[in-house]
mmCIF file of C-alpha atoms (C1' of nucleotides) in Angstrom:
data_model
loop_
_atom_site.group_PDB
_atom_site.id
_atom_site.type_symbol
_atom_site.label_atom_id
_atom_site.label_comp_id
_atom_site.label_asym_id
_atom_site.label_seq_id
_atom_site.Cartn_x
_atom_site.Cartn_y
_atom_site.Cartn_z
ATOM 1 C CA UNK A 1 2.321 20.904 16.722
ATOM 2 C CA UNK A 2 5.649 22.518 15.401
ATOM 3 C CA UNK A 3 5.961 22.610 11.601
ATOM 4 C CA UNK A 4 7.987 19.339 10.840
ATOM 5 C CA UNK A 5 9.667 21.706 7.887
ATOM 6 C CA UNK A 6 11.143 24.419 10.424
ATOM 7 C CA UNK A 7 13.559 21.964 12.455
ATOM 8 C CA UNK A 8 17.340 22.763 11.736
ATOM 9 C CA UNK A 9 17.540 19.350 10.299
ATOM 10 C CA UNK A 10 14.936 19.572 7.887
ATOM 11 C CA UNK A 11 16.462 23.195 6.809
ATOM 12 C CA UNK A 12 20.488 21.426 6.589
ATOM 13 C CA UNK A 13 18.271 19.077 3.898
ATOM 14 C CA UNK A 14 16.680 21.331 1.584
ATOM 15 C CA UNK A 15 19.797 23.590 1.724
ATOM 16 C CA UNK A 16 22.020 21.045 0.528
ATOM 17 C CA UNK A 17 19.542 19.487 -1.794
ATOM 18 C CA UNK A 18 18.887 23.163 -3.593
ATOM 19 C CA UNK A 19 22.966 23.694 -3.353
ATOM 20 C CA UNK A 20 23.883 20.390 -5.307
ATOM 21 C CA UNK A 21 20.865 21.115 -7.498
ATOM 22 C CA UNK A 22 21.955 24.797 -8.520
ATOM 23 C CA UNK A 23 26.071 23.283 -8.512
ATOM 24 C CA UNK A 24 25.329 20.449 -11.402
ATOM 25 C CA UNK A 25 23.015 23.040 -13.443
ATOM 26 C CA UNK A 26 26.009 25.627 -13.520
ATOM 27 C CA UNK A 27 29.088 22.979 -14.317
ATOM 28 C CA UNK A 28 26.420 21.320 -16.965
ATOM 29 C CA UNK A 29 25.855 24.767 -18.020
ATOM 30 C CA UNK A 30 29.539 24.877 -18.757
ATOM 31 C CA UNK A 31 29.667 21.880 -20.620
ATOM 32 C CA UNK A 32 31.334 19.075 -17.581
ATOM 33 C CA UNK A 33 29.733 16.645 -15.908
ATOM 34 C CA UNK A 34 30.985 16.477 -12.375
ATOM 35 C CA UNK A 35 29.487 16.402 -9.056
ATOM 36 C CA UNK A 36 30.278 18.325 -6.340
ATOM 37 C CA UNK A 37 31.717 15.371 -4.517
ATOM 38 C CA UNK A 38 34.218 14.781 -7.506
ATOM 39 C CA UNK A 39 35.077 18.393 -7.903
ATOM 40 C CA UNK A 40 36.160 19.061 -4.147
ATOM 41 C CA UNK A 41 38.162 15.667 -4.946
ATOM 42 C CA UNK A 42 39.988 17.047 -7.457
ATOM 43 C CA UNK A 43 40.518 20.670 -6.221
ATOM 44 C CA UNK A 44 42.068 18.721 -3.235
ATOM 45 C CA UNK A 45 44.254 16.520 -4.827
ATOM 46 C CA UNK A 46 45.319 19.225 -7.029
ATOM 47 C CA UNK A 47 46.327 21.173 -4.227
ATOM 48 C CA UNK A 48 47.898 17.880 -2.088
ATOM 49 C CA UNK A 49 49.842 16.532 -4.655
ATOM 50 C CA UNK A 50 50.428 12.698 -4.118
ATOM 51 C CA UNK A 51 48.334 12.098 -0.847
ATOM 52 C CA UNK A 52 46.706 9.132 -0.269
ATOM 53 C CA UNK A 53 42.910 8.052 0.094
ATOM 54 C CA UNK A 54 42.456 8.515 3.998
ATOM 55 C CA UNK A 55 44.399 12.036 4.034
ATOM 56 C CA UNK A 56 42.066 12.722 1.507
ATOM 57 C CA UNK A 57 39.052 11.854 2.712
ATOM 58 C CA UNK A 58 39.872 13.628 6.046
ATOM 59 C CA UNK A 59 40.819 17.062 4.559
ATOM 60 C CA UNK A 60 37.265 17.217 2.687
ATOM 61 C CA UNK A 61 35.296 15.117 5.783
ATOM 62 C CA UNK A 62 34.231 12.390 3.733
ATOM 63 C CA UNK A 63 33.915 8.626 4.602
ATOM 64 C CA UNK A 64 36.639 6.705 3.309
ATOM 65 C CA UNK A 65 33.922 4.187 2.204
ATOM 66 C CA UNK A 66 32.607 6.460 -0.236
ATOM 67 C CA UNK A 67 35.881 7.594 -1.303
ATOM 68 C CA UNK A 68 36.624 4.967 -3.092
ATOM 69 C CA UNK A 69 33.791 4.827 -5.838
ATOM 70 C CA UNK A 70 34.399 8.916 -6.381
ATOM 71 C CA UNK A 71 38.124 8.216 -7.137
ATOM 72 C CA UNK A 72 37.215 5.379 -9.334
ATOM 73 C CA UNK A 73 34.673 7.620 -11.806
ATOM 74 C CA UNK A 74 37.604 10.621 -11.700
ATOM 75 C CA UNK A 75 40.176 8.168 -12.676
ATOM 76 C CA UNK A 76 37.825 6.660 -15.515
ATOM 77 C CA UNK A 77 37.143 9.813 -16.818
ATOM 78 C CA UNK A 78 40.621 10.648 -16.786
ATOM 79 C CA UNK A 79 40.833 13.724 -14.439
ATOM 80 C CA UNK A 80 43.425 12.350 -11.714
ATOM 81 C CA UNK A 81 45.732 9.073 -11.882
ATOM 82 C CA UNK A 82 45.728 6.364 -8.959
ATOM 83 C CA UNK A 83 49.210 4.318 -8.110
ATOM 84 C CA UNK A 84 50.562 2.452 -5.838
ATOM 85 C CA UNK A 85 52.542 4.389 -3.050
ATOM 86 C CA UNK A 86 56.264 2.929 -3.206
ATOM 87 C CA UNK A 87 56.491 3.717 0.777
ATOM 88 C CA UNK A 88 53.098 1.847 2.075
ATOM 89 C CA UNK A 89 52.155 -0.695 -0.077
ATOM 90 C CA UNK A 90 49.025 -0.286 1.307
ATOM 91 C CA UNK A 91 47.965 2.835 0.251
ATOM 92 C CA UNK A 92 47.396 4.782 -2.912
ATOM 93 C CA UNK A 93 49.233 8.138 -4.395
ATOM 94 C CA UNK A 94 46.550 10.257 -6.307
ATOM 95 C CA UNK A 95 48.137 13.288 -8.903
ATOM 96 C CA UNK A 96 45.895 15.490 -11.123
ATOM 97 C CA UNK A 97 46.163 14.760 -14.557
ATOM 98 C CA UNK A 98 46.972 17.660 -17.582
ATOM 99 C CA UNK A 99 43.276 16.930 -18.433
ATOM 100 C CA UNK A 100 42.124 16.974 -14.736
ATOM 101 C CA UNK A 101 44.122 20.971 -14.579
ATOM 102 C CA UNK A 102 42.523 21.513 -17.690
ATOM 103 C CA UNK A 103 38.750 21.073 -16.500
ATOM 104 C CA UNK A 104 39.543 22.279 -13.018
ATOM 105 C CA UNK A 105 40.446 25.896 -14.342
ATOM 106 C CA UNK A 106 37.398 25.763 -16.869
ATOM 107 C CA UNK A 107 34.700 24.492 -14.320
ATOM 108 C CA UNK A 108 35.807 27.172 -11.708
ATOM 109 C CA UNK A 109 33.978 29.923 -12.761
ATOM 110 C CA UNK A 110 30.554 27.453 -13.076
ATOM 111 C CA UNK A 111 31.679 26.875 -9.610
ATOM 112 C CA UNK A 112 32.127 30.090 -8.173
ATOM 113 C CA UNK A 113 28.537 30.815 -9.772
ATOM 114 C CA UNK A 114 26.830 28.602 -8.015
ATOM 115 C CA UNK A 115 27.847 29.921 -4.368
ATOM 116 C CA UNK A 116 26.413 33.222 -5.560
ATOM 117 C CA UNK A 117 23.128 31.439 -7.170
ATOM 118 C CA UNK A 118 22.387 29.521 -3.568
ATOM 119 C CA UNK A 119 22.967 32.490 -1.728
ATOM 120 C CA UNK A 120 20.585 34.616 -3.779
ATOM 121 C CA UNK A 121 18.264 35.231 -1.596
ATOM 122 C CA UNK A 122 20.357 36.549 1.076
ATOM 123 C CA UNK A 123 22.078 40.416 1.176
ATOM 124 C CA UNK A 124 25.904 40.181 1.229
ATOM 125 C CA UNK A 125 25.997 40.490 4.847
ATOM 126 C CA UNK A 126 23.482 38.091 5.532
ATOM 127 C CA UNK A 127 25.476 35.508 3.545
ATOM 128 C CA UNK A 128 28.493 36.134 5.487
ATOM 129 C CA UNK A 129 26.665 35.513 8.709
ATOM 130 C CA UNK A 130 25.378 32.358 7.280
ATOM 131 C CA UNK A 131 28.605 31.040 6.454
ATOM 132 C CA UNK A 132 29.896 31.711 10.056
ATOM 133 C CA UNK A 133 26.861 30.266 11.748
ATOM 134 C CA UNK A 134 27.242 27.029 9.270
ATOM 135 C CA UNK A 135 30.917 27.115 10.256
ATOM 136 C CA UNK A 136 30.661 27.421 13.654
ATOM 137 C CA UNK A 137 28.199 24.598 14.009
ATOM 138 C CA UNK A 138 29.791 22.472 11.599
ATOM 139 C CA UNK A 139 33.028 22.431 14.214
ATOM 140 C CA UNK A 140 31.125 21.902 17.128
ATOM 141 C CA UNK A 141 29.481 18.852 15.437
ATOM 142 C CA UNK A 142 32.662 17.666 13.454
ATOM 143 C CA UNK A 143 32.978 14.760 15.197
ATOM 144 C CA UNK A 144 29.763 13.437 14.988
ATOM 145 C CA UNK A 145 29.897 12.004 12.277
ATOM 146 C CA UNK A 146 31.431 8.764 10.700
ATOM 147 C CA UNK A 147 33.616 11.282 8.559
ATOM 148 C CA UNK A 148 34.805 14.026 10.171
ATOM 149 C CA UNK A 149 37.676 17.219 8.929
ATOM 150 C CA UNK A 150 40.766 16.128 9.627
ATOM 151 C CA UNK A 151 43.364 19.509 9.002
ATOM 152 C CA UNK B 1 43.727 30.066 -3.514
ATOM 153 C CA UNK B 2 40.412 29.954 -2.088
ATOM 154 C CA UNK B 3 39.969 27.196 0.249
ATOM 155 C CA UNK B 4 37.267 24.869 -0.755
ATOM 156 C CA UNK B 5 36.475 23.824 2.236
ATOM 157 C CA UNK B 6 34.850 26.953 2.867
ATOM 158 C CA UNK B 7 32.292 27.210 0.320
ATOM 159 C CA UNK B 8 28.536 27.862 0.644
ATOM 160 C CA UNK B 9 28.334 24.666 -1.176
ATOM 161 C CA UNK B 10 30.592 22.496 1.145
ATOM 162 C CA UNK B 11 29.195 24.024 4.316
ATOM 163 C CA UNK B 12 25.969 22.699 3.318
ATOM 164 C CA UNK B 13 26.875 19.247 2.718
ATOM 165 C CA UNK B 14 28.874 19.203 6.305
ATOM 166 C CA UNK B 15 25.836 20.285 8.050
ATOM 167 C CA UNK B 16 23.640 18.082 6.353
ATOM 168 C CA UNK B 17 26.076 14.982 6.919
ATOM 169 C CA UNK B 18 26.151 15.930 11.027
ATOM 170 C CA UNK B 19 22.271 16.675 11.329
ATOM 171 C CA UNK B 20 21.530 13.257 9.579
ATOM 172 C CA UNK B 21 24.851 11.666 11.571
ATOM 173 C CA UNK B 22 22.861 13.078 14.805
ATOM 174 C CA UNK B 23 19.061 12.328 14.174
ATOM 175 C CA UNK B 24 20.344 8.759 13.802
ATOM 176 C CA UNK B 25 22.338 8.601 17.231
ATOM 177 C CA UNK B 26 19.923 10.021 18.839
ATOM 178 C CA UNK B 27 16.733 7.531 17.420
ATOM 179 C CA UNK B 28 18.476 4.856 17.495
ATOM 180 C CA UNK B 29 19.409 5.092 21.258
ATOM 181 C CA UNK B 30 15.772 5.741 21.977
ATOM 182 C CA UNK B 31 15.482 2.455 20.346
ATOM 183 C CA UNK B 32 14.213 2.887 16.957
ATOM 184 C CA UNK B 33 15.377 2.766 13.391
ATOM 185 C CA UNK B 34 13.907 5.481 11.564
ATOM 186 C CA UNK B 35 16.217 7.809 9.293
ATOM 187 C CA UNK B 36 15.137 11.408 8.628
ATOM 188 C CA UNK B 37 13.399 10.966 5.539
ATOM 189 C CA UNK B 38 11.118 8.714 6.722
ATOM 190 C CA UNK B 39 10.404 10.247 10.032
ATOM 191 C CA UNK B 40 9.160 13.274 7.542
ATOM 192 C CA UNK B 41 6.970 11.393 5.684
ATOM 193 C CA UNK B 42 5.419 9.823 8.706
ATOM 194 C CA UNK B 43 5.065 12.911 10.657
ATOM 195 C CA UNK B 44 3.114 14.406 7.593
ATOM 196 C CA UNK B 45 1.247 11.338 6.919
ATOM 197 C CA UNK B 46 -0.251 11.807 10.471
ATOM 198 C CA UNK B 47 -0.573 15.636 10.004
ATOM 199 C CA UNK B 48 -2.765 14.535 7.033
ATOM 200 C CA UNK B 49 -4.565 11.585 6.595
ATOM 201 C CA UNK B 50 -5.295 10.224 3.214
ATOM 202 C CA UNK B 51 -3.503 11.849 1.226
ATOM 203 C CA UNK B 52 -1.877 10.993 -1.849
ATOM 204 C CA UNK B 53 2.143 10.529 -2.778
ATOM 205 C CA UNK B 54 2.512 13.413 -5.075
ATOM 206 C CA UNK B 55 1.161 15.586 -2.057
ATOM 207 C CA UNK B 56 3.033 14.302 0.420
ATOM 208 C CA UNK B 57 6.223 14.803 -1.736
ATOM 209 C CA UNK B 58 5.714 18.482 -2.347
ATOM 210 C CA UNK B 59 4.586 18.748 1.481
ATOM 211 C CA UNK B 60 8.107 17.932 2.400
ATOM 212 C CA UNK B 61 10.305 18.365 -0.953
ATOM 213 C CA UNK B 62 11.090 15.176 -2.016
ATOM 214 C CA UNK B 63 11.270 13.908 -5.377
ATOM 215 C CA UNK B 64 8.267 11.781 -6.563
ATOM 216 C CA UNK B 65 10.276 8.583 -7.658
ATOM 217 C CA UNK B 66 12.392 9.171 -4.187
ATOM 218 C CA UNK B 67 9.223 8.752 -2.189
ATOM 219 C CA UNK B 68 7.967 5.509 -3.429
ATOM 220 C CA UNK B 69 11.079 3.878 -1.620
ATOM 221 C CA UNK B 70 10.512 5.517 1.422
ATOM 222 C CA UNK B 71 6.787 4.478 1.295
ATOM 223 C CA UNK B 72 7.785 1.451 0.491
ATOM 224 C CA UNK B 73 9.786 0.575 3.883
ATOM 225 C CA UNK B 74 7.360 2.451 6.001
ATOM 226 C CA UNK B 75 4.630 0.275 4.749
ATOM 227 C CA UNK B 76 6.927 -2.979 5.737
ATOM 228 C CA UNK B 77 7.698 -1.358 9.282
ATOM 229 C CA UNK B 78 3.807 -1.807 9.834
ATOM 230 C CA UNK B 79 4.052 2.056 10.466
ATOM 231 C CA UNK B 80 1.592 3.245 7.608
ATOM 232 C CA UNK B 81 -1.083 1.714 4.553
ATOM 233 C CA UNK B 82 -0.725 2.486 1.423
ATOM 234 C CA UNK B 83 -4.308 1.448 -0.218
ATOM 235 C CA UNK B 84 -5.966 3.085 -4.085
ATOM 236 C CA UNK B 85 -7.859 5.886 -3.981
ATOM 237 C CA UNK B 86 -11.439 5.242 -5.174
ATOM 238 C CA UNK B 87 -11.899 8.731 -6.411
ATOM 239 C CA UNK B 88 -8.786 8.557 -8.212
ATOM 240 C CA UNK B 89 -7.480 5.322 -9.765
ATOM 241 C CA UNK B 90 -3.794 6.312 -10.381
ATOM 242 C CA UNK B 91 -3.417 7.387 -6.750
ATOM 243 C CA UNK B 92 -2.805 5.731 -3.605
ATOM 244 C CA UNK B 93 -4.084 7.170 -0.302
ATOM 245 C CA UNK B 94 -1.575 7.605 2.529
ATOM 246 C CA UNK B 95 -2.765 6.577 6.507
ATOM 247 C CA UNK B 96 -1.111 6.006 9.629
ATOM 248 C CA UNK B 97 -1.468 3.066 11.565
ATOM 249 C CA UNK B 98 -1.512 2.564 15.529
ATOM 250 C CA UNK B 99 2.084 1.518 15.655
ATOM 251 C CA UNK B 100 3.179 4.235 13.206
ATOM 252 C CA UNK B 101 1.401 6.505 15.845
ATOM 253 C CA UNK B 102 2.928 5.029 18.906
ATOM 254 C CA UNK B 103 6.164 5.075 16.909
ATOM 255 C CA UNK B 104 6.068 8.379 16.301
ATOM 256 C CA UNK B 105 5.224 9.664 19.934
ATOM 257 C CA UNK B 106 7.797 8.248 21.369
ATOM 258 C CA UNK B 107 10.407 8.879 18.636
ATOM 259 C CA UNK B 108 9.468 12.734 19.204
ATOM 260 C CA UNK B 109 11.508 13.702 22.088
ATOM 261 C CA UNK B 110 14.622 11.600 20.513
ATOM 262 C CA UNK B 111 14.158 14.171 17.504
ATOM 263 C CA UNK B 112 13.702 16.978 18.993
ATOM 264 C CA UNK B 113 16.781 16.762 21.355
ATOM 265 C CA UNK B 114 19.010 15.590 17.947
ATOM 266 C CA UNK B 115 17.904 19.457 16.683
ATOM 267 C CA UNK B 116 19.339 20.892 19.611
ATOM 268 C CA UNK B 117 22.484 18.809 19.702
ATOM 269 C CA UNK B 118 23.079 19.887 15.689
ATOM 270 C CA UNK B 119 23.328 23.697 16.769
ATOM 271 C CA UNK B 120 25.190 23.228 20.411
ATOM 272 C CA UNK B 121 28.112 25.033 18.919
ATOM 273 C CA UNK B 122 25.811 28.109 18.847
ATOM 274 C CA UNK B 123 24.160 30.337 21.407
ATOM 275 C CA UNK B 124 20.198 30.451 21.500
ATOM 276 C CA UNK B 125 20.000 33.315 19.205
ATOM 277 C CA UNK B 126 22.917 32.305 16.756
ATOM 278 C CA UNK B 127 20.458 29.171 16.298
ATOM 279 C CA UNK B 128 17.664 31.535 15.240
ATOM 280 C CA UNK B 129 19.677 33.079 13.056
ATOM 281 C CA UNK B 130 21.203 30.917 11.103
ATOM 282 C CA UNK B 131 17.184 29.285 10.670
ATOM 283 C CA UNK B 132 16.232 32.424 9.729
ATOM 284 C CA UNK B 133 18.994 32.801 6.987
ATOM 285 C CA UNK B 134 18.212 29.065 6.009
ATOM 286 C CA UNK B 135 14.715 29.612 5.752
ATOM 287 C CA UNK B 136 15.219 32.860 3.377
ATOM 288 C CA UNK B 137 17.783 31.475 1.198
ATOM 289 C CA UNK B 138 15.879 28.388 0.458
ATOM 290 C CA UNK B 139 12.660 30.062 0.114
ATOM 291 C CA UNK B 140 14.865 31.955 -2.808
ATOM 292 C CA UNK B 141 16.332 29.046 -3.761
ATOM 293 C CA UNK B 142 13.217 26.658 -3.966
ATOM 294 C CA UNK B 143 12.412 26.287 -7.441
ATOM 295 C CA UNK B 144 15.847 25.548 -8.227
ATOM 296 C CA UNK B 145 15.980 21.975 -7.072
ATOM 297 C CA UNK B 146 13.590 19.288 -8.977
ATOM 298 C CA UNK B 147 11.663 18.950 -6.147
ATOM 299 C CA UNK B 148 10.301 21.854 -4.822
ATOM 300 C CA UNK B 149 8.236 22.772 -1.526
ATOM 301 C CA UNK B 150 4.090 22.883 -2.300
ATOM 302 C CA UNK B 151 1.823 24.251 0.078
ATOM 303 C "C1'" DC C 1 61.675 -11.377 17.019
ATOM 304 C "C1'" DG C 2 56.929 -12.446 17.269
ATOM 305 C "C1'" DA C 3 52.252 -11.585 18.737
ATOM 306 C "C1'" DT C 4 49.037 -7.923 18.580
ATOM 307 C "C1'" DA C 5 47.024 -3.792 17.278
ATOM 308 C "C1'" DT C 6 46.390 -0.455 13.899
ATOM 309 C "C1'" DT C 7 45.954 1.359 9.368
ATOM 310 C "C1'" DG C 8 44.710 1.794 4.097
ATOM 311 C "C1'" DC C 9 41.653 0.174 1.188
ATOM 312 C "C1'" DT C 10 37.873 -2.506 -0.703
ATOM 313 C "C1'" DC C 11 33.413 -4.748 -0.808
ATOM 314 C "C1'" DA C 12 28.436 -6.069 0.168
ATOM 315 C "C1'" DG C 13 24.338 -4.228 1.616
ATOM 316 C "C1'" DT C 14 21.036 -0.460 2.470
ATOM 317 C "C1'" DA C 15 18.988 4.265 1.959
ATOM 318 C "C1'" DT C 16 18.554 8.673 -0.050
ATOM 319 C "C1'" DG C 17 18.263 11.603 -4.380
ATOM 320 C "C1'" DC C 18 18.442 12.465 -8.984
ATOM 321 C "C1'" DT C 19 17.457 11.811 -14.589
ATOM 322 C "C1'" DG C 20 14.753 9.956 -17.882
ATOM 323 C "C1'" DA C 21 11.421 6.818 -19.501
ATOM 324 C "C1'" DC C 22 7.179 4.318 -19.168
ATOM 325 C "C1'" DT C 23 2.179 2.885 -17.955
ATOM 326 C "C1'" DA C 24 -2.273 3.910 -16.459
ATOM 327 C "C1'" DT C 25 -5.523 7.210 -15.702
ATOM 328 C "C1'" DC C 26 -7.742 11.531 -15.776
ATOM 329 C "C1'" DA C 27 -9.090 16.211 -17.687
ATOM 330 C "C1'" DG C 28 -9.991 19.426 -21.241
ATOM 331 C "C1'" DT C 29 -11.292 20.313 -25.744
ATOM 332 C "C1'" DA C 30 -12.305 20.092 -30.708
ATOM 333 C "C1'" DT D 1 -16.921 11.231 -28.163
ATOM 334 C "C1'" DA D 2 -12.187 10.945 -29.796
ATOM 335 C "C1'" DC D 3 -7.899 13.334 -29.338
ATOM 336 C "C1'" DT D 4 -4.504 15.565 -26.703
ATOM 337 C "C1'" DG D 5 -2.218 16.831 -22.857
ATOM 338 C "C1'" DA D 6 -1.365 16.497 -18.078
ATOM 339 C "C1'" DT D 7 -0.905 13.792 -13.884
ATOM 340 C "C1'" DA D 8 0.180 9.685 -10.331
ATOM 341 C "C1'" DG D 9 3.079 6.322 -9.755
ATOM 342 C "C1'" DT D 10 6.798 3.100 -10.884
ATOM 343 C "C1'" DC D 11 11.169 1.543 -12.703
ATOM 344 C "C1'" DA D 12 16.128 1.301 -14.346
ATOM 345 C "C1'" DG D 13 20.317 3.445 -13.813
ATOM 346 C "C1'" DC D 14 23.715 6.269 -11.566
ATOM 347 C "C1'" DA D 15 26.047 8.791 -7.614
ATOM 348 C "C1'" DT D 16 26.539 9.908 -2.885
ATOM 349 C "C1'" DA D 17 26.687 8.239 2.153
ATOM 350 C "C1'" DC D 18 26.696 5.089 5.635
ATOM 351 C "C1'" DT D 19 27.378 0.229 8.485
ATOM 352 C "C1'" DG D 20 29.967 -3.535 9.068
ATOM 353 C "C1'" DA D 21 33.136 -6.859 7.497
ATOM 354 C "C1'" DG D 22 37.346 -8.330 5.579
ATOM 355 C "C1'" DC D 23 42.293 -8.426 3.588
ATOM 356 C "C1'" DA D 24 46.898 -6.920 3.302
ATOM 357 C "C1'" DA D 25 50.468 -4.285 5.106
ATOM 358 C "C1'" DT D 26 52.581 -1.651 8.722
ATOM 359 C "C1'" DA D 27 53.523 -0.268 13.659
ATOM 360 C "C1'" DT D 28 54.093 -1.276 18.260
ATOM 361 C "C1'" DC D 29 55.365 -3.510 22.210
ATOM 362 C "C1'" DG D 30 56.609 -7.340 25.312
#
DNA sequence: CGATATTGCTCAGTATGCTGACTATCAGTA
DNA sequence: TACTGATAGTCAGCATACTGAGCAATATCG
């Protein structure tokens, strides 16, 4: 019987479980206490001033479900600001906070350490491949899921 | 700036979120409601009989309080017994049953096609590769997550 | 203009996955 | 044998992720 632990899905599993692992010991390392979830949150609002909670949940292919907890914990701990939009009262403005800046420029070197810690075992070249094979599935499959990219 | 979107980090979570987003599709049409993780744990359960939690959790790298959930619903599906160990008191010995058998054979094909559809953006050897480059940069990576592959 | 569809967001419920703590048991050793 | 440490399992708590439902507001179209 094939080994249940060689199957592409298995491997997209432990690659992501050892990648979130190494991610949280680095920014803890650093002294923060944010998830990878929360930081591409703020990176992305930082960059997208003002969007709302759908446009960002598209541009980092989350579910708009989730969304809504990781916004609450960034807003509680300060790092971005939630309001009302003026033009649809329906949705919600986001905008970085000084604070959120603040921790976004210290946590991106913690950051940036991690890609190289998860890619350790692989030669430069190899993790270049690896990137373009991930990226090439990942937009054959985008819209298989509940939340996919939206540019 | 870098985009973020383009991380080592970030690719990992999208494959992850379109393999699991797949396996589902695919076992649920076939008619059952298994999700990865516990498809895993069966399949190893069968692959060895009697055998403990702790085992089964390295077997597969999941963490030890994760897999008492897991257990736990497989055990209410009818699909496997949990029962003590006699030589052993703290332990409880793992075993199939006949539906978690029949289960399992005819989940099979479902799973195997939903590896297949998670790397149709690549050719037949890009898939190879990017296994192989999986396979080597977790095997670096193992010990870094809190629940490591055991042999 | 008014009925209908769509959209932005939230919530309840379920399932991983982790940290840290705890109990019961076992193993090794003084 | 009593002490000490390690191990198997569970639990509470928190943070993703998803399904499906629902509410309020907006868009669209006859």
């Amino acid at each position: 019987m094939k080994d249940n632990n060689d199957m592409p899905g298995h491997l997209a599993r432990r690659f992501q479980q050892i990648a979130v692992a190494v991610f949280l010991a680095e920014v803890g390392e650093a002294g923060f206490d944010l998830t990878p979830v929360q930081y591409a949150a703020l990176a992305t609002i930082k960059a997208n001033p003002g969007l709302d909670q759908v446009t960002l949940a598209g541009l980092i292919a989350y579910d708009r479900t989730t969304i809504t907890g990781v916004i609450d914990r960034l807003v509680q701990k300060g790092l971005i600001e939630r309001r009302a939009s003026s033009r649809d009262r329906r949705a919600r403005e986001l905008e970085i906070t000084d604070e959120g800046r603040r921790a976004l420029r210290k946590i991106t070197p913690a950051v940036e350490s991690a890609q190289r810690i998860m890619l350790r075992g692989l030669s430069a070249k190899e993790g270049e491949e690896l990137m373009r094979l991930l990226r090439k599935a990942i937009a054959a499959g985008n819209e298989l899921s509940r939340a996919p990219l939206r540019e």
